[in-house]
Amino acid sequence: KQEVTQIPAALSVPEGENLVLNCSFTDSAIYNLQWFRQDPGKGLTSLLLIQSSQREQTSGRLNASLDKSSGRSTLYIAASQPGDSATYLCAADSGSARQLTFGSGTQLTVLP
Amino acid sequence: NAGVTQTPKFQVLKTGQSMTLQCAQDMNHEYMSWYRQDPGMGLRLIHYSVGAGITDQGEVPNGYNVSRSTTEDFPLRLLSAAPSQTSVYFCASSYSRRPLFHYGYTFGSGTRLTVV
């Protein structure tokens, strides 16, 4: 059974810092790995998708990497802004049911 | 705008009542699924469908029923609501065939359900 872990559970940084969010998964037989953002009381917004054959994806100030052999993905946020404050979730797409297995998230607070 | 639409956004039920959460997508996605999100438990798969007429159980299917009569719609039925079903429910869709499913999932904005 796939298990996904995110570290840290919460992170508070001053505006302008570069930061790294970590995601690890136990079963490397994934189709892809997706990073989402969730604002309080809101739905999930897809940030980046990394296919199993890719090593990284970039969108603006966000960069996500994938190392299947070690079961790890990282989300790098450059020059953080208060508007980046949210919970960040990673999810591994795997299994015959193509079940998305989610981590418990990292709650990010960027202080002005 | 193309996407996944969930209704209602909020609902309060009494124990024992039944209701249907609606989910519709206009992206011609074959794959649709329902998740529930609970504090400390993360998001868990309830039911999923790989196409019209085909449904299957996920991790936490008890107390829920689904059907898929069209590609666009995937309603979730609560048969007899219980307080343990208080949660936020998300519908998600994706392409189901390689290589298109590598585009990932699109989520709806959620239904916040309270059972009293």
Tab-separated table of C-alpha atoms in Angstrom:
chain	number	residue	atom	x	y	z
A	1	LYS	CA	0.000	0.000	0.000
A	2	GLN	CA	1.348	3.398	-0.986
A	3	GLU	CA	2.145	5.763	1.860
A	4	VAL	CA	3.069	9.406	1.423
A	5	THR	CA	4.780	11.533	4.052
A	6	GLN	CA	5.355	15.269	4.018
A	7	ILE	CA	7.919	17.095	6.085
A	8	PRO	CA	7.707	19.541	7.744
A	9	ALA	CA	4.069	19.619	8.864
A	10	ALA	CA	4.261	23.382	9.309
A	11	LEU	CA	6.704	26.046	8.240
A	12	SER	CA	6.874	29.752	8.961
A	13	VAL	CA	9.324	31.933	7.037
A	14	PRO	CA	9.884	35.649	6.444
A	15	GLU	CA	8.983	37.054	3.055
A	16	GLY	CA	11.658	36.672	0.389
A	17	GLU	CA	13.143	33.403	1.599
A	18	ASN	CA	13.641	30.423	-0.648
A	19	LEU	CA	12.187	27.255	0.818
A	20	VAL	CA	11.906	23.517	0.211
A	21	LEU	CA	8.981	21.262	1.000
A	22	ASN	CA	9.612	17.533	1.137
A	23	CYS	CA	7.478	14.589	0.086
A	24	SER	CA	8.389	10.910	0.324
A	25	PHE	CA	6.514	7.851	-0.927
A	26	THR	CA	6.981	4.155	-0.250
A	27	ASP	CA	6.066	2.573	-3.602
A	28	SER	CA	8.188	3.824	-6.490
A	29	ALA	CA	5.794	2.369	-9.109
A	30	ILE	CA	3.987	5.656	-9.619
A	31	TYR	CA	2.406	7.036	-12.772
A	32	ASN	CA	3.047	10.598	-11.717
A	33	LEU	CA	3.320	12.863	-8.700
A	34	GLN	CA	1.232	15.994	-8.328
A	35	TRP	CA	1.651	18.993	-6.032
A	36	PHE	CA	-1.441	20.887	-4.934
A	37	ARG	CA	-2.131	24.044	-3.010
A	38	GLN	CA	-5.096	24.329	-0.654
A	39	ASP	CA	-6.226	27.586	0.909
A	40	PRO	CA	-8.318	27.435	4.103
A	41	GLY	CA	-11.853	26.265	3.362
A	42	LYS	CA	-11.109	25.949	-0.337
A	43	GLY	CA	-10.504	23.239	-2.891
A	44	LEU	CA	-7.282	21.869	-4.328
A	45	THR	CA	-5.404	23.805	-6.969
A	46	SER	CA	-2.891	21.853	-9.037
A	47	LEU	CA	0.544	23.458	-9.027
A	48	LEU	CA	2.847	21.029	-10.763
A	49	LEU	CA	2.655	17.535	-12.184
A	50	ILE	CA	5.733	15.399	-12.653
A	51	GLN	CA	5.373	12.326	-14.814
A	52	SER	CA	7.161	9.176	-13.732
A	53	SER	CA	9.692	9.569	-16.560
A	54	GLN	CA	10.568	13.157	-15.644
A	55	ARG	CA	13.029	14.541	-13.116
A	56	GLU	CA	11.588	18.007	-12.594
A	57	GLN	CA	8.979	20.551	-13.585
A	58	THR	CA	8.994	24.315	-13.274
A	59	SER	CA	6.257	26.921	-13.173
A	60	GLY	CA	7.215	30.480	-12.344
A	61	ARG	CA	8.778	30.551	-8.877
A	62	LEU	CA	7.956	26.889	-8.294
A	63	ASN	CA	10.176	23.948	-9.109
A	64	ALA	CA	9.336	20.352	-8.295
A	65	SER	CA	11.762	17.465	-8.555
A	66	LEU	CA	11.197	13.730	-8.542
A	67	ASP	CA	13.575	10.907	-7.622
A	68	LYS	CA	11.646	7.676	-8.018
A	69	SER	CA	14.495	5.430	-6.944
A	70	SER	CA	14.674	7.075	-3.532
A	71	GLY	CA	10.924	7.723	-3.300
A	72	ARG	CA	11.256	11.476	-2.899
A	73	SER	CA	9.923	14.676	-4.364
A	74	THR	CA	10.674	18.246	-3.376
A	75	LEU	CA	8.837	21.475	-4.049
A	76	TYR	CA	11.097	24.503	-4.173
A	77	ILE	CA	9.522	27.939	-3.789
A	78	ALA	CA	11.751	30.874	-4.682
A	79	ALA	CA	11.426	34.346	-3.200
A	80	SER	CA	8.407	33.482	-1.051
A	81	GLN	CA	5.540	35.955	-0.715
A	82	PRO	CA	2.715	36.296	1.841
A	83	GLY	CA	0.319	35.155	-0.898
A	84	ASP	CA	2.105	31.803	-0.897
A	85	SER	CA	0.677	31.068	2.548
A	86	ALA	CA	-1.413	27.908	2.212
A	87	THR	CA	-1.256	24.168	2.766
A	88	TYR	CA	0.777	22.304	0.175
A	89	LEU	CA	-0.125	18.704	-0.586
A	90	CYS	CA	1.714	16.137	-2.629
A	91	ALA	CA	-0.069	13.133	-4.090
A	92	ALA	CA	1.257	9.992	-5.733
A	93	ASP	CA	-0.789	8.477	-8.556
A	94	SER	CA	-0.283	4.718	-8.423
A	95	GLY	CA	-1.970	1.332	-8.261
A	96	SER	CA	-4.535	-0.448	-10.400
A	97	ALA	CA	-7.238	1.968	-9.196
A	98	ARG	CA	-5.023	4.930	-10.074
A	99	GLN	CA	-5.592	6.065	-6.531
A	100	LEU	CA	-4.124	9.379	-5.515
A	101	THR	CA	-2.424	8.877	-2.165
A	102	PHE	CA	-1.988	12.175	-0.397
A	103	GLY	CA	0.464	13.312	2.195
A	104	SER	CA	-0.886	15.158	5.214
A	105	GLY	CA	0.426	18.441	3.880
A	106	THR	CA	2.780	21.228	4.857
A	107	GLN	CA	1.125	24.342	6.228
A	108	LEU	CA	3.186	27.287	5.025
A	109	THR	CA	3.026	30.769	6.500
A	110	VAL	CA	5.029	33.541	4.850
A	111	LEU	CA	5.370	36.545	7.134
A	112	PRO	CA	5.445	40.055	5.623
B	1	ASN	CA	-14.815	27.630	-17.743
B	2	ALA	CA	-13.855	23.993	-18.164
B	3	GLY	CA	-13.505	22.113	-14.928
B	4	VAL	CA	-15.175	20.058	-12.220
B	5	THR	CA	-18.374	21.451	-10.696
B	6	GLN	CA	-19.664	20.252	-7.335
B	7	THR	CA	-23.018	21.065	-5.771
B	8	PRO	CA	-24.027	21.935	-3.153
B	9	LYS	CA	-21.110	23.771	-1.523
B	10	PHE	CA	-22.522	23.350	1.978
B	11	GLN	CA	-25.083	20.938	3.438
B	12	VAL	CA	-26.393	20.078	6.884
B	13	LEU	CA	-28.147	16.734	7.307
B	14	LYS	CA	-29.833	15.004	10.191
B	15	THR	CA	-28.717	11.510	11.110
B	16	GLY	CA	-30.523	8.976	8.938
B	17	GLN	CA	-31.291	11.334	6.070
B	18	SER	CA	-30.123	10.568	2.579
B	19	MET	CA	-28.772	12.925	-0.035
B	20	THR	CA	-26.813	13.086	-3.256
B	21	LEU	CA	-23.698	15.140	-3.846
B	22	GLN	CA	-23.433	16.173	-7.461
B	23	CYS	CA	-20.282	16.233	-9.563
B	24	ALA	CA	-20.019	17.188	-13.227
B	25	GLN	CA	-17.042	17.729	-15.516
B	26	ASP	CA	-16.880	19.102	-19.056
B	27	MET	CA	-13.374	17.997	-20.030
B	28	ASN	CA	-14.375	14.619	-21.477
B	29	HIS	CA	-12.441	12.843	-18.722
B	30	GLU	CA	-13.125	9.131	-18.474
B	31	TYR	CA	-11.841	8.802	-14.918
B	32	MET	CA	-13.792	10.325	-12.036
B	33	SER	CA	-13.444	9.824	-8.307
B	34	TRP	CA	-14.671	10.951	-4.906
B	35	TYR	CA	-12.448	11.774	-1.937
B	36	ARG	CA	-13.224	12.830	1.577
B	37	GLN	CA	-10.946	15.068	3.600
B	38	ASP	CA	-10.855	14.841	7.371
B	39	PRO	CA	-8.527	16.566	9.851
B	40	GLY	CA	-5.594	14.311	10.665
B	41	MET	CA	-6.649	11.726	8.050
B	42	GLY	CA	-5.859	13.556	4.842
B	43	LEU	CA	-7.777	12.825	1.639
B	44	ARG	CA	-9.067	9.296	1.159
B	45	LEU	CA	-10.615	7.690	-1.914
B	46	ILE	CA	-14.285	6.681	-1.557
B	47	HIS	CA	-15.300	5.448	-5.018
B	48	TYR	CA	-14.015	5.819	-8.526
B	49	SER	CA	-15.100	5.221	-12.114
B	50	VAL	CA	-12.995	4.581	-15.222
B	51	GLY	CA	-15.873	5.276	-17.588
B	52	ALA	CA	-19.625	5.331	-18.028
B	53	GLY	CA	-21.236	2.261	-16.524
B	54	ILE	CA	-18.131	1.241	-14.540
B	55	THR	CA	-17.593	1.998	-10.868
B	56	ASP	CA	-15.464	0.516	-8.109
B	57	GLN	CA	-14.720	0.968	-4.441
B	58	GLY	CA	-11.866	2.916	-2.997
B	59	GLU	CA	-10.407	2.948	0.481
B	60	VAL	CA	-13.497	4.070	2.452
B	61	PRO	CA	-16.653	3.093	0.508
B	62	ASN	CA	-18.999	2.089	3.346
B	63	GLY	CA	-22.151	4.206	3.579
B	64	TYR	CA	-21.787	5.617	0.066
B	65	ASN	CA	-23.149	4.663	-3.309
B	66	VAL	CA	-22.201	5.832	-6.797
B	67	SER	CA	-23.321	5.372	-10.379
B	68	ARG	CA	-21.962	6.613	-13.692
B	69	SER	CA	-24.605	6.796	-16.395
B	70	THR	CA	-22.815	9.474	-18.447
B	71	THR	CA	-19.201	10.517	-18.969
B	72	GLU	CA	-19.934	13.941	-17.483
B	73	ASP	CA	-21.662	13.108	-14.189
B	74	PHE	CA	-20.616	11.105	-11.134
B	75	PRO	CA	-23.021	11.597	-8.202
B	76	LEU	CA	-22.237	10.364	-4.693
B	77	ARG	CA	-25.160	9.146	-2.580
B	78	LEU	CA	-25.231	8.982	1.180
B	79	LEU	CA	-27.729	6.274	1.969
B	80	SER	CA	-28.355	6.995	5.664
B	81	ALA	CA	-26.212	9.836	6.939
B	82	ALA	CA	-24.180	9.348	10.108
B	83	PRO	CA	-22.155	11.890	12.125
B	84	SER	CA	-18.995	10.013	11.035
B	85	GLN	CA	-19.712	11.190	7.497
B	86	THR	CA	-19.212	14.820	8.484
B	87	SER	CA	-16.402	15.812	6.169
B	88	VAL	CA	-15.395	17.792	3.117
B	89	TYR	CA	-16.020	15.877	-0.087
B	90	PHE	CA	-14.031	16.425	-3.259
B	91	CYS	CA	-14.709	15.145	-6.733
B	92	ALA	CA	-11.767	14.736	-9.111
B	93	SER	CA	-11.415	13.760	-12.750
B	94	SER	CA	-8.681	12.767	-15.158
B	95	TYR	CA	-8.061	11.096	-18.480
B	96	SER	CA	-7.780	7.343	-17.980
B	97	ARG	CA	-5.721	6.205	-20.925
B	98	ARG	CA	-2.009	6.533	-21.512
B	99	PRO	CA	-0.459	8.908	-22.249
B	100	LEU	CA	-3.295	11.361	-21.507
B	101	PHE	CA	-3.622	10.463	-17.852
B	102	HIS	CA	-0.207	11.930	-17.364
B	103	TYR	CA	-1.998	15.282	-17.370
B	104	GLY	CA	-3.013	14.611	-13.791
B	105	TYR	CA	-6.175	15.322	-11.850
B	106	THR	CA	-8.574	18.259	-11.705
B	107	PHE	CA	-10.464	18.761	-8.459
B	108	GLY	CA	-13.781	20.410	-7.736
B	109	SER	CA	-14.140	23.060	-5.043
B	110	GLY	CA	-15.674	20.651	-2.549
B	111	THR	CA	-18.870	20.077	-0.580
B	112	ARG	CA	-18.736	20.716	3.146
B	113	LEU	CA	-21.148	18.288	4.807
B	114	THR	CA	-22.222	18.308	8.429
B	115	VAL	CA	-24.342	15.494	9.864
B	116	VAL	CA	-26.033	16.282	13.182
